[in-house]
Amino acid sequence: GLRRKRAVLAVLLHFLETYKGLLQEEESAGKVIKELYLLIMKDTSLYHELEDEIIKLHQLVETVELKVADETPPPNKQVKPLFRHFRRIDSCLQTRVAFRGSDEIFCRVYMPDHSYVTIRSRLSASVQDILASVTEKLQYSEEQSARGDALILVTMASSGEKAVLQPSEECVFTTLGINSHLFACTRDTFDSLVPLPEEIQVVPGDTEIHRAEPEDVANHLTAFHWELFRCIHELEFVDYVFHGERGRRETANLELLLQRCSEVQHWVGTELLLCEGLGKRAHLLKKLIKIAAICKQNQDMLSFYAIVIGLNNAAISRLRLTWEKLPGKFKNLFRKFENLTDPCRNHKTYREVLAKMKPPLIPFVPLILKDLTFLHEGSKTLLDGLVNVEKLHCIAEKVRTVRKYRSRPLCLELEASPSQLQTKAYVRQLRVIDNQNLLFELSYKLEPGSQ
């Protein structure tokens, strides 16, 4: 009897430690675990040998704060701005915390005339829920809906690309692109929707990167990306791969890091193409290569990879005059970086470099997802009605590498001076152009004859 109870306790403790971040969202799981917990507590007086395990269980249950159906939500629950859509210096300087599906957020939903309403919604809310909030804010009547003027929810990118979201879709906030926004309109006004002016109007000029030291920019990139990486629960990787683009529930933190990776790539191109002087642009190119080198030294392979990919953007690589002014030392250094990020033989060079690194480190996360997708799609989860344990072991082993990368804390000495805080705010709220056509227009304006 003691052995069986100890085995049950061991499984329960391991389950709680592994899934404690997600159990807060599951009412049914919370109820079952609380029932088990009460039964185990009754056995305390009969099985003194289990005292250590029971104390640990008690501490874990208190930490997890399991959610059950009859509980009421805590008062004054914190409401978080939606990712990068609210540019507030005070919020961007705070340490990032993990998003959960039940978290409430503020979000702007725009109208065809570019006015907007700010709604408060759960991160996991459906399109139907969002439209209900918008309708209430606009005091949109049932009579208007009955006449066929019902509102639809649309995502719009800075390129003008539009997509209508279906009422049953959930977690739409996590699928928004870098410069994408939500619009509410009727079917009749759908064709008239255009991007917000600030997404299509570009004003050249110096930004913080021209004033900041490469070391400071690189260190703040690493510190911020470590915060984002630490927020991702290991199960988000599995959920992202197994449930497809529209079925994911709890991948907000992973989606945010992927958005950030894309954002850094476009940031590189944006800064270079908004720099009009040839000499100044060549100096900035040199600075960006140096930033990539420091990120690699910091073992921040996410930032390193994103900067190198950004510099390989066709709108940047065609700037022949700019590249020619780059010192030979930096040309050679960038060639080494290109070799390191070369996808040949399944990213062999990068994997070899990564294998030699010790934690803490930030990997190039899209490659982890690529490996997991290959494992998932390369074999079936069920074979003749039985679970393919070998496949699940391989996936678990891949996800465990994430745990290894984060097994030690990141220690970067960052000053709290006004200039450092300014650099920190700049790095955490990058303004980027993600419209490739617009990037090419700027590129040809700077160097019309470059090939």
CSV table of C-alpha atoms in Angstrom, one decimal:
chain,number,residue,atom,x,y,z
A,1,GLY,CA,0.0,0.0,0.0
A,2,LEU,CA,2.8,2.4,0.9
A,3,ARG,CA,4.6,1.7,-2.4
A,4,ARG,CA,1.5,2.3,-4.5
A,5,LYS,CA,0.7,5.6,-2.7
A,6,ARG,CA,4.3,6.8,-3.0
A,7,ALA,CA,4.1,6.0,-6.8
A,8,VAL,CA,0.9,8.0,-7.1
A,9,LEU,CA,2.4,10.9,-5.2
A,10,ALA,CA,5.5,10.8,-7.4
A,11,VAL,CA,3.4,11.0,-10.6
A,12,LEU,CA,1.2,13.8,-9.1
A,13,LEU,CA,4.3,15.9,-8.0
A,14,HIS,CA,5.9,15.5,-11.4
A,15,PHE,CA,2.6,16.5,-13.2
A,16,LEU,CA,2.3,19.6,-11.0
A,17,GLU,CA,5.9,20.7,-11.5
A,18,THR,CA,5.6,20.2,-15.3
A,19,TYR,CA,2.2,21.7,-16.0
A,20,LYS,CA,1.8,24.3,-13.2
A,21,GLY,CA,1.8,27.2,-15.6
A,22,LEU,CA,-1.2,25.8,-17.6
A,23,LEU,CA,-3.2,24.2,-14.8
A,24,GLN,CA,-4.5,27.6,-13.8
A,25,GLU,CA,-6.5,27.7,-17.0
A,26,GLU,CA,-8.1,24.2,-16.7
A,27,GLU,CA,-11.1,24.0,-14.4
A,28,SER,CA,-11.5,20.2,-14.7
A,29,ALA,CA,-7.8,19.5,-14.0
A,30,GLY,CA,-7.9,21.8,-11.0
A,31,LYS,CA,-10.9,20.0,-9.6
A,32,VAL,CA,-9.4,16.5,-10.0
A,33,ILE,CA,-6.0,17.5,-8.4
A,34,LYS,CA,-7.7,19.2,-5.5
A,35,GLU,CA,-9.8,16.0,-4.8
A,36,LEU,CA,-6.6,13.9,-5.0
A,37,TYR,CA,-4.9,16.4,-2.7
A,38,LEU,CA,-7.7,16.1,-0.1
A,39,LEU,CA,-7.6,12.3,-0.2
A,40,ILE,CA,-3.8,12.3,0.2
A,41,MET,CA,-4.0,14.7,3.2
A,42,LYS,CA,-6.3,12.2,4.9
A,43,ASP,CA,-3.6,9.6,4.7
A,44,THR,CA,-1.0,11.8,6.4
A,45,SER,CA,-1.7,10.3,9.9
A,46,LEU,CA,-1.6,6.7,8.6
A,47,TYR,CA,1.6,6.9,6.5
A,48,HIS,CA,4.3,9.0,8.3
A,49,GLU,CA,6.9,7.8,5.8
A,50,LEU,CA,5.2,10.0,3.1
A,51,GLU,CA,5.6,13.2,5.2
A,52,ASP,CA,8.3,14.8,2.9
A,53,GLU,CA,6.4,14.2,-0.3
A,54,ILE,CA,3.1,15.5,1.2
A,55,ILE,CA,4.9,18.7,2.4
A,56,LYS,CA,6.2,19.2,-1.2
A,57,LEU,CA,2.7,18.5,-2.6
A,58,HIS,CA,1.2,21.1,-0.2
A,59,GLN,CA,3.7,23.7,-1.3
A,60,LEU,CA,3.1,23.0,-5.0
A,61,VAL,CA,-0.7,23.2,-4.7
A,62,GLU,CA,-0.4,26.5,-2.9
A,63,THR,CA,2.0,27.8,-5.7
A,64,VAL,CA,-0.2,26.7,-8.6
A,65,GLU,CA,-3.4,28.3,-7.2
A,66,LEU,CA,-5.6,25.9,-9.1
A,67,LYS,CA,-8.7,27.2,-10.8
A,68,VAL,CA,-12.1,25.5,-10.0
A,69,ALA,CA,-15.5,26.3,-11.3
A,70,ASP,CA,-17.0,27.9,-8.2
A,71,GLU,CA,-14.1,30.3,-7.7
A,72,THR,CA,-14.6,34.0,-8.4
A,73,PRO,CA,-11.9,35.9,-10.3
A,74,PRO,CA,-9.6,38.0,-8.1
A,75,PRO,CA,-10.5,41.7,-7.8
A,76,ASN,CA,-8.4,44.4,-9.5
A,77,LYS,CA,-6.9,41.9,-12.0
A,78,GLN,CA,-4.0,43.4,-13.9
A,79,VAL,CA,-4.9,44.3,-17.5
A,80,LYS,CA,-2.0,44.2,-20.0
A,81,PRO,CA,-1.5,46.2,-23.1
A,82,LEU,CA,-1.6,44.1,-26.3
A,83,PHE,CA,2.0,43.3,-27.1
A,84,ARG,CA,3.5,46.2,-29.1
A,85,HIS,CA,0.3,48.0,-30.0
A,86,PHE,CA,0.5,50.4,-27.1
A,87,ARG,CA,3.7,52.5,-27.0
A,88,ARG,CA,4.1,53.4,-23.4
A,89,ILE,CA,7.6,54.0,-22.1
A,90,ASP,CA,6.7,52.9,-18.5
A,91,SER,CA,5.2,49.6,-19.6
A,92,CYS,CA,8.0,48.7,-22.1
A,93,LEU,CA,10.7,49.2,-19.5
A,94,GLN,CA,9.1,46.7,-17.1
A,95,THR,CA,10.3,43.1,-17.0
A,96,ARG,CA,8.1,40.9,-19.3
A,97,VAL,CA,5.8,38.4,-17.7
A,98,ALA,CA,4.2,35.4,-19.3
A,99,PHE,CA,0.8,35.8,-21.0
A,100,ARG,CA,-2.0,33.3,-20.2
A,101,GLY,CA,-5.2,32.8,-22.1
A,102,SER,CA,-7.3,34.1,-19.3
A,103,ASP,CA,-5.3,37.3,-19.0
A,104,GLU,CA,-7.2,40.5,-19.8
A,105,ILE,CA,-5.7,42.9,-22.3
A,106,PHE,CA,-6.4,46.3,-23.8
A,107,CYS,CA,-6.6,46.4,-27.6
A,108,ARG,CA,-7.5,49.0,-30.2
A,109,VAL,CA,-10.0,48.0,-32.9
A,110,TYR,CA,-10.1,50.5,-35.8
A,111,MET,CA,-13.0,51.7,-38.0
A,112,PRO,CA,-12.8,52.4,-41.8
A,113,ASP,CA,-12.3,56.1,-41.0
A,114,HIS,CA,-9.3,55.2,-38.8
A,115,SER,CA,-11.1,56.2,-35.6
A,116,TYR,CA,-10.9,53.4,-33.0
A,117,VAL,CA,-12.4,52.0,-29.8
A,118,THR,CA,-10.3,50.5,-27.0
A,119,ILE,CA,-11.7,47.3,-25.7
A,120,ARG,CA,-10.9,45.1,-22.7
A,121,SER,CA,-10.8,41.4,-23.6
A,122,ARG,CA,-9.4,38.0,-22.7
A,123,LEU,CA,-6.3,37.1,-24.7
A,124,SER,CA,-8.1,33.8,-25.7
A,125,ALA,CA,-11.3,35.6,-26.7
A,126,SER,CA,-13.1,34.6,-29.9
A,127,VAL,CA,-13.9,36.9,-32.8
A,128,GLN,CA,-17.5,36.8,-31.7
A,129,ASP,CA,-16.6,38.1,-28.2
A,130,ILE,CA,-14.4,40.9,-29.6
A,131,LEU,CA,-17.2,42.0,-31.9
A,132,ALA,CA,-19.7,42.0,-29.0
A,133,SER,CA,-17.3,44.3,-27.1
A,134,VAL,CA,-16.9,46.6,-30.1
A,135,THR,CA,-20.7,46.7,-30.7
A,136,GLU,CA,-21.3,47.6,-27.1
A,137,LYS,CA,-18.7,50.4,-27.3
A,138,LEU,CA,-20.1,51.8,-30.5
A,139,GLN,CA,-23.7,51.3,-29.2
A,140,TYR,CA,-24.4,49.5,-32.4
A,141,SER,CA,-28.1,48.5,-32.4
A,142,GLU,CA,-29.6,45.1,-33.1
A,143,GLU,CA,-31.7,46.8,-35.7
A,144,GLN,CA,-28.6,47.7,-37.7
A,145,SER,CA,-27.4,44.0,-37.5
A,146,ALA,CA,-30.8,42.8,-38.6
A,147,ARG,CA,-30.7,45.0,-41.7
A,148,GLY,CA,-27.5,43.2,-42.9
A,149,ASP,CA,-25.2,45.8,-41.5
A,150,ALA,CA,-23.6,43.4,-39.1
A,151,LEU,CA,-20.0,44.1,-38.2
A,152,ILE,CA,-17.1,41.8,-39.3
A,153,LEU,CA,-13.6,41.7,-37.9
A,154,VAL,CA,-10.7,42.1,-40.3
A,155,THR,CA,-6.9,41.9,-39.9
A,156,MET,CA,-5.0,44.4,-42.1
A,157,ALA,CA,-1.2,44.4,-42.7
A,158,SER,CA,0.7,47.6,-43.6
A,159,SER,CA,0.9,46.3,-47.2
A,160,GLY,CA,-2.9,46.6,-47.5
A,161,GLU,CA,-3.5,42.8,-47.4
A,162,LYS,CA,-6.8,42.1,-45.6
A,163,ALA,CA,-8.4,38.9,-44.2
A,164,VAL,CA,-11.8,38.4,-42.7
A,165,LEU,CA,-11.8,36.5,-39.4
A,166,GLN,CA,-14.5,33.9,-38.8
A,167,PRO,CA,-16.7,34.4,-35.7
A,168,SER,CA,-15.6,31.1,-34.1
A,169,GLU,CA,-11.8,31.8,-34.4
A,170,GLU,CA,-10.1,32.2,-31.0
A,171,CYS,CA,-6.8,33.8,-29.8
A,172,VAL,CA,-6.8,36.2,-32.8
A,173,PHE,CA,-4.5,38.6,-31.0
A,174,THR,CA,-1.6,36.2,-31.2
A,175,THR,CA,-1.9,35.9,-35.0
A,176,LEU,CA,-1.5,39.6,-35.7
A,177,GLY,CA,1.7,40.5,-37.7
A,178,ILE,CA,4.2,43.2,-36.7
A,179,ASN,CA,2.3,46.2,-38.2
A,180,SER,CA,-1.1,44.5,-38.5
A,181,HIS,CA,-4.2,45.9,-36.9
A,182,LEU,CA,-7.8,44.8,-36.2
A,183,PHE,CA,-10.6,46.6,-38.1
A,184,ALA,CA,-14.3,46.3,-37.5
A,185,CYS,CA,-16.5,47.2,-40.6
A,186,THR,CA,-19.6,46.1,-42.5
A,187,ARG,CA,-19.4,43.9,-45.6
A,188,ASP,CA,-20.1,47.0,-47.7
A,189,THR,CA,-17.2,49.0,-46.4
A,190,PHE,CA,-14.7,46.1,-46.5
A,191,ASP,CA,-13.2,47.1,-49.9
A,192,SER,CA,-12.6,50.7,-48.7
A,193,LEU,CA,-10.3,49.7,-45.8
A,194,VAL,CA,-6.8,51.1,-46.1
A,195,PRO,CA,-3.8,50.8,-43.7
A,196,LEU,CA,-3.2,53.4,-41.0
A,197,PRO,CA,-1.2,56.4,-42.3
A,198,GLU,CA,1.7,55.9,-39.9
A,199,GLU,CA,2.2,52.4,-41.4
A,200,ILE,CA,2.7,53.7,-45.0
A,201,GLN,CA,4.2,57.1,-44.5
A,202,VAL,CA,8.0,57.0,-44.0
A,203,VAL,CA,10.1,59.9,-42.6
A,204,PRO,CA,13.9,59.5,-42.9
A,205,GLY,CA,15.9,60.6,-39.9
A,206,ASP,CA,18.3,59.6,-37.2
A,207,THR,CA,17.1,57.3,-34.4
A,208,GLU,CA,18.7,56.1,-31.2
A,209,ILE,CA,20.9,53.5,-33.0
A,210,HIS,CA,23.0,56.3,-34.5
A,211,ARG,CA,23.8,57.6,-30.9
A,212,ALA,CA,24.0,54.4,-29.0
A,213,GLU,CA,27.1,52.2,-28.6
A,214,PRO,CA,27.0,48.8,-30.3
A,215,GLU,CA,27.6,47.0,-27.0
A,216,ASP,CA,24.7,48.8,-25.4
A,217,VAL,CA,22.3,47.9,-28.2
A,218,ALA,CA,23.4,44.3,-28.3
A,219,ASN,CA,23.2,43.8,-24.6
A,220,HIS,CA,19.7,45.3,-24.4
A,221,LEU,CA,18.6,43.1,-27.3
A,222,THR,CA,19.9,40.0,-25.4
A,223,ALA,CA,18.3,41.1,-22.1
A,224,PHE,CA,14.9,41.7,-23.7
A,225,HIS,CA,15.0,38.5,-25.8
A,226,TRP,CA,16.0,36.5,-22.7
A,227,GLU,CA,12.9,37.9,-20.9
A,228,LEU,CA,10.7,36.8,-23.9
A,229,PHE,CA,12.3,33.4,-24.1
A,230,ARG,CA,11.9,32.8,-20.3
A,231,CYS,CA,8.2,33.5,-20.6
A,232,ILE,CA,7.6,30.6,-23.0
A,233,HIS,CA,6.3,27.4,-21.4
A,234,GLU,CA,7.8,24.3,-22.9
A,235,LEU,CA,4.3,23.0,-23.8
A,236,GLU,CA,3.8,26.0,-26.1
A,237,PHE,CA,6.3,24.4,-28.6
A,238,VAL,CA,4.2,21.2,-28.7
A,239,ASP,CA,0.9,23.1,-28.9
A,240,TYR,CA,2.2,25.3,-31.7
A,241,VAL,CA,3.2,22.2,-33.8
A,242,PHE,CA,0.4,19.8,-33.0
A,243,HIS,CA,-2.6,22.1,-33.3
A,244,GLY,CA,-1.9,24.2,-36.4
A,245,GLU,CA,-2.3,27.9,-37.0
A,246,ARG,CA,-5.9,28.4,-36.0
A,247,GLY,CA,-6.3,25.8,-33.2
A,248,ARG,CA,-3.6,27.0,-30.8
A,249,ARG,CA,-4.8,28.1,-27.3
A,250,GLU,CA,-1.7,28.7,-25.2
A,251,THR,CA,1.1,29.8,-27.5
A,252,ALA,CA,0.9,33.6,-26.9
A,253,ASN,CA,4.4,33.9,-25.5
A,254,LEU,CA,6.0,31.8,-28.3
A,255,GLU,CA,4.0,33.8,-30.9
A,256,LEU,CA,5.4,37.0,-29.4
A,257,LEU,CA,9.0,35.8,-29.6
A,258,LEU,CA,8.5,34.8,-33.3
A,259,GLN,CA,7.0,38.2,-34.0
A,260,ARG,CA,10.0,39.8,-32.3
A,261,CYS,CA,12.4,37.7,-34.5
A,262,SER,CA,10.7,39.0,-37.6
A,263,GLU,CA,10.6,42.5,-36.2
A,264,VAL,CA,14.4,42.6,-35.7
A,265,GLN,CA,15.0,41.4,-39.2
A,266,HIS,CA,12.9,44.3,-40.6
A,267,TRP,CA,14.4,46.7,-38.1
A,268,VAL,CA,17.8,46.2,-39.7
A,269,GLY,CA,16.5,47.0,-43.2
A,270,THR,CA,14.4,49.9,-41.9
A,271,GLU,CA,17.3,51.7,-40.2
A,272,LEU,CA,19.6,51.3,-43.2
A,273,LEU,CA,17.1,52.4,-45.8
A,274,LEU,CA,16.1,55.5,-43.8
A,275,CYS,CA,19.7,56.6,-43.6
A,276,GLU,CA,20.2,58.8,-46.6
A,277,GLY,CA,23.9,59.7,-46.6
A,278,LEU,CA,26.2,57.1,-48.2
A,279,GLY,CA,29.0,57.4,-45.6
A,280,LYS,CA,26.6,57.5,-42.7
A,281,ARG,CA,24.8,54.4,-44.1
A,282,ALA,CA,28.1,52.5,-44.5
A,283,HIS,CA,29.0,53.4,-40.9
A,284,LEU,CA,25.6,52.1,-39.7
A,285,LEU,CA,26.1,48.9,-41.7
A,286,LYS,CA,29.4,48.4,-39.9
A,287,LYS,CA,27.7,49.0,-36.5
A,288,LEU,CA,24.9,46.5,-37.2
A,289,ILE,CA,27.5,43.8,-38.1
A,290,LYS,CA,29.3,44.6,-34.8
A,291,ILE,CA,26.0,44.3,-32.9
A,292,ALA,CA,25.5,40.9,-34.4
A,293,ALA,CA,29.0,39.9,-33.3
A,294,ILE,CA,28.3,41.0,-29.7
A,295,CYS,CA,25.0,39.2,-29.7
A,296,LYS,CA,26.8,36.0,-30.8
A,297,GLN,CA,29.3,36.5,-28.0
A,298,ASN,CA,26.4,36.9,-25.6
A,299,GLN,CA,25.1,33.5,-26.9
A,300,ASP,CA,22.0,35.3,-28.1
A,301,MET,CA,21.6,33.4,-31.4
A,302,LEU,CA,18.1,34.7,-32.0
A,303,SER,CA,19.3,38.3,-32.3
A,304,PHE,CA,22.4,37.2,-34.2
A,305,TYR,CA,20.4,35.2,-36.8
A,306,ALA,CA,17.7,37.9,-37.2
A,307,ILE,CA,20.3,40.6,-37.9
A,308,VAL,CA,22.2,38.5,-40.4
A,309,ILE,CA,18.9,37.6,-42.2
A,310,GLY,CA,17.9,41.3,-42.2
A,311,LEU,CA,21.2,42.3,-43.8
A,312,ASN,CA,20.6,39.6,-46.5
A,313,ASN,CA,17.3,41.1,-47.4
A,314,ALA,CA,17.3,41.7,-51.2
A,315,ALA,CA,16.5,45.4,-50.6
A,316,ILE,CA,19.8,45.7,-48.5
A,317,SER,CA,22.1,43.3,-50.4
A,318,ARG,CA,21.6,45.3,-53.6
A,319,LEU,CA,23.1,48.5,-52.1
A,320,ARG,CA,26.4,47.9,-53.9
A,321,LEU,CA,27.9,51.4,-53.1
A,322,THR,CA,27.1,50.9,-49.4
A,323,TRP,CA,28.7,47.5,-49.2
A,324,GLU,CA,31.8,48.7,-51.1
A,325,LYS,CA,32.5,51.4,-48.4
A,326,LEU,CA,32.5,48.7,-45.7
A,327,PRO,CA,36.0,48.0,-44.3
A,328,GLY,CA,37.5,44.7,-45.5
A,329,LYS,CA,37.6,43.4,-41.9
A,330,PHE,CA,33.9,43.7,-41.6
A,331,LYS,CA,33.2,42.2,-45.0
A,332,ASN,CA,35.2,39.1,-44.0
A,333,LEU,CA,33.4,39.0,-40.6
A,334,PHE,CA,30.0,39.1,-42.3
A,335,ARG,CA,31.0,36.3,-44.7
A,336,LYS,CA,31.7,34.2,-41.6
A,337,PHE,CA,28.3,35.1,-40.2
A,338,GLU,CA,26.6,34.1,-43.5
A,339,ASN,CA,28.4,30.7,-43.4
A,340,LEU,CA,27.2,30.2,-39.8
A,341,THR,CA,23.6,30.8,-40.8
A,342,ASP,CA,23.8,28.8,-44.0
A,343,PRO,CA,20.9,26.3,-44.1
A,344,CYS,CA,22.9,23.7,-46.0
A,345,ARG,CA,22.9,20.2,-44.6
A,346,ASN,CA,20.2,21.1,-42.2
A,347,HIS,CA,22.0,24.1,-40.6
A,348,LYS,CA,25.0,21.9,-39.8
A,349,THR,CA,27.4,24.7,-39.0
A,350,TYR,CA,25.0,26.5,-36.7
A,351,ARG,CA,24.1,23.3,-34.8
A,352,GLU,CA,27.8,22.5,-34.3
A,353,VAL,CA,28.4,26.0,-32.8
A,354,LEU,CA,25.3,25.7,-30.6
A,355,ALA,CA,26.3,22.3,-29.3
A,356,LYS,CA,29.5,23.9,-27.9
A,357,MET,CA,27.7,26.6,-26.0
A,358,LYS,CA,26.8,26.2,-22.3
A,359,PRO,CA,23.6,27.8,-20.8
A,360,PRO,CA,22.3,30.4,-20.5
A,361,LEU,CA,21.7,30.9,-24.3
A,362,ILE,CA,19.0,32.0,-26.6
A,363,PRO,CA,18.6,29.6,-29.6
A,364,PHE,CA,17.2,30.5,-33.0
A,365,VAL,CA,13.6,29.4,-32.0
A,366,PRO,CA,12.2,29.1,-35.6
A,367,LEU,CA,14.7,26.2,-36.1
A,368,ILE,CA,13.4,24.4,-33.0
A,369,LEU,CA,9.9,24.6,-34.5
A,370,LYS,CA,11.1,23.4,-37.8
A,371,ASP,CA,12.6,20.3,-36.2
A,372,LEU,CA,9.5,19.6,-34.2
A,373,THR,CA,7.3,20.0,-37.3
A,374,PHE,CA,9.5,17.5,-39.1
A,375,LEU,CA,9.2,15.0,-36.2
A,376,HIS,CA,5.4,15.5,-36.1
A,377,GLU,CA,4.7,15.3,-39.8
A,378,GLY,CA,7.3,12.6,-40.5
A,379,SER,CA,5.4,9.9,-38.5
A,380,LYS,CA,1.9,9.3,-37.2
A,381,THR,CA,1.0,9.9,-33.5
A,382,LEU,CA,-1.2,6.8,-33.5
A,383,LEU,CA,-0.2,3.5,-35.1
A,384,ASP,CA,-2.9,0.8,-35.3
A,385,GLY,CA,-4.8,2.6,-32.5
A,386,LEU,CA,-1.7,2.6,-30.2
A,387,VAL,CA,0.3,5.7,-29.2
A,388,ASN,CA,3.6,6.1,-31.2
A,389,VAL,CA,5.7,6.3,-28.0
A,390,GLU,CA,9.0,6.6,-30.0
A,391,LYS,CA,7.7,9.8,-31.8
A,392,LEU,CA,6.6,11.4,-28.5
A,393,HIS,CA,10.0,10.6,-26.9
A,394,CYS,CA,11.8,12.3,-29.8
A,395,ILE,CA,9.6,15.4,-29.5
A,396,ALA,CA,10.0,15.4,-25.7
A,397,GLU,CA,13.8,15.2,-26.1
A,398,LYS,CA,13.8,18.2,-28.5
A,399,VAL,CA,11.6,20.3,-26.1
A,400,ARG,CA,14.0,19.4,-23.2
A,401,THR,CA,16.8,21.2,-24.9
A,402,VAL,CA,14.8,24.4,-24.2
A,403,ARG,CA,14.9,23.6,-20.5
A,404,LYS,CA,18.7,23.1,-20.8
A,405,TYR,CA,19.2,26.4,-22.5
A,406,ARG,CA,17.4,28.2,-19.6
A,407,SER,CA,18.9,26.1,-16.8
A,408,ARG,CA,21.1,29.0,-15.6
A,409,PRO,CA,20.2,32.7,-15.2
A,410,LEU,CA,21.5,35.3,-17.7
A,411,CYS,CA,23.8,37.8,-16.0
A,412,LEU,CA,24.4,41.0,-17.9
A,413,GLU,CA,25.6,44.2,-16.2
A,414,LEU,CA,23.3,47.0,-17.5
A,415,GLU,CA,23.6,50.5,-16.0
A,416,ALA,CA,20.5,52.4,-15.0
A,417,SER,CA,21.7,55.8,-16.4
A,418,PRO,CA,19.3,58.0,-18.5
A,419,SER,CA,21.1,57.2,-21.7
A,420,GLN,CA,20.9,53.4,-21.0
A,421,LEU,CA,17.2,53.7,-20.3
A,422,GLN,CA,16.7,55.5,-23.5
A,423,THR,CA,18.5,52.7,-25.4
A,424,LYS,CA,16.5,50.1,-23.5
A,425,ALA,CA,13.2,51.8,-24.5
A,426,TYR,CA,14.4,52.1,-28.1
A,427,VAL,CA,15.3,48.4,-28.4
A,428,ARG,CA,12.0,47.3,-26.8
A,429,GLN,CA,9.8,49.4,-29.1
A,430,LEU,CA,11.4,49.2,-32.5
A,431,ARG,CA,9.5,51.0,-35.3
A,432,VAL,CA,9.9,49.0,-38.5
A,433,ILE,CA,8.7,48.8,-42.1
A,434,ASP,CA,7.5,45.3,-42.8
A,435,ASN,CA,6.2,46.0,-46.3
A,436,GLN,CA,8.8,44.6,-48.7
A,437,ASN,CA,7.6,46.7,-51.7
A,438,LEU,CA,8.1,49.8,-49.7
A,439,LEU,CA,11.6,48.6,-48.6
A,440,PHE,CA,12.5,48.2,-52.3
A,441,GLU,CA,11.2,51.6,-53.2
A,442,LEU,CA,13.5,53.2,-50.5
A,443,SER,CA,16.4,51.0,-51.7
A,444,TYR,CA,16.1,52.1,-55.4
A,445,LYS,CA,15.7,55.7,-54.3
A,446,LEU,CA,19.0,55.5,-52.4
A,447,GLU,CA,21.0,53.7,-55.1
A,448,PRO,CA,19.0,53.5,-58.4
A,449,GLY,CA,21.8,51.8,-60.4
A,450,SER,CA,23.0,49.2,-57.9
A,451,GLN,CA,22.6,45.6,-58.9
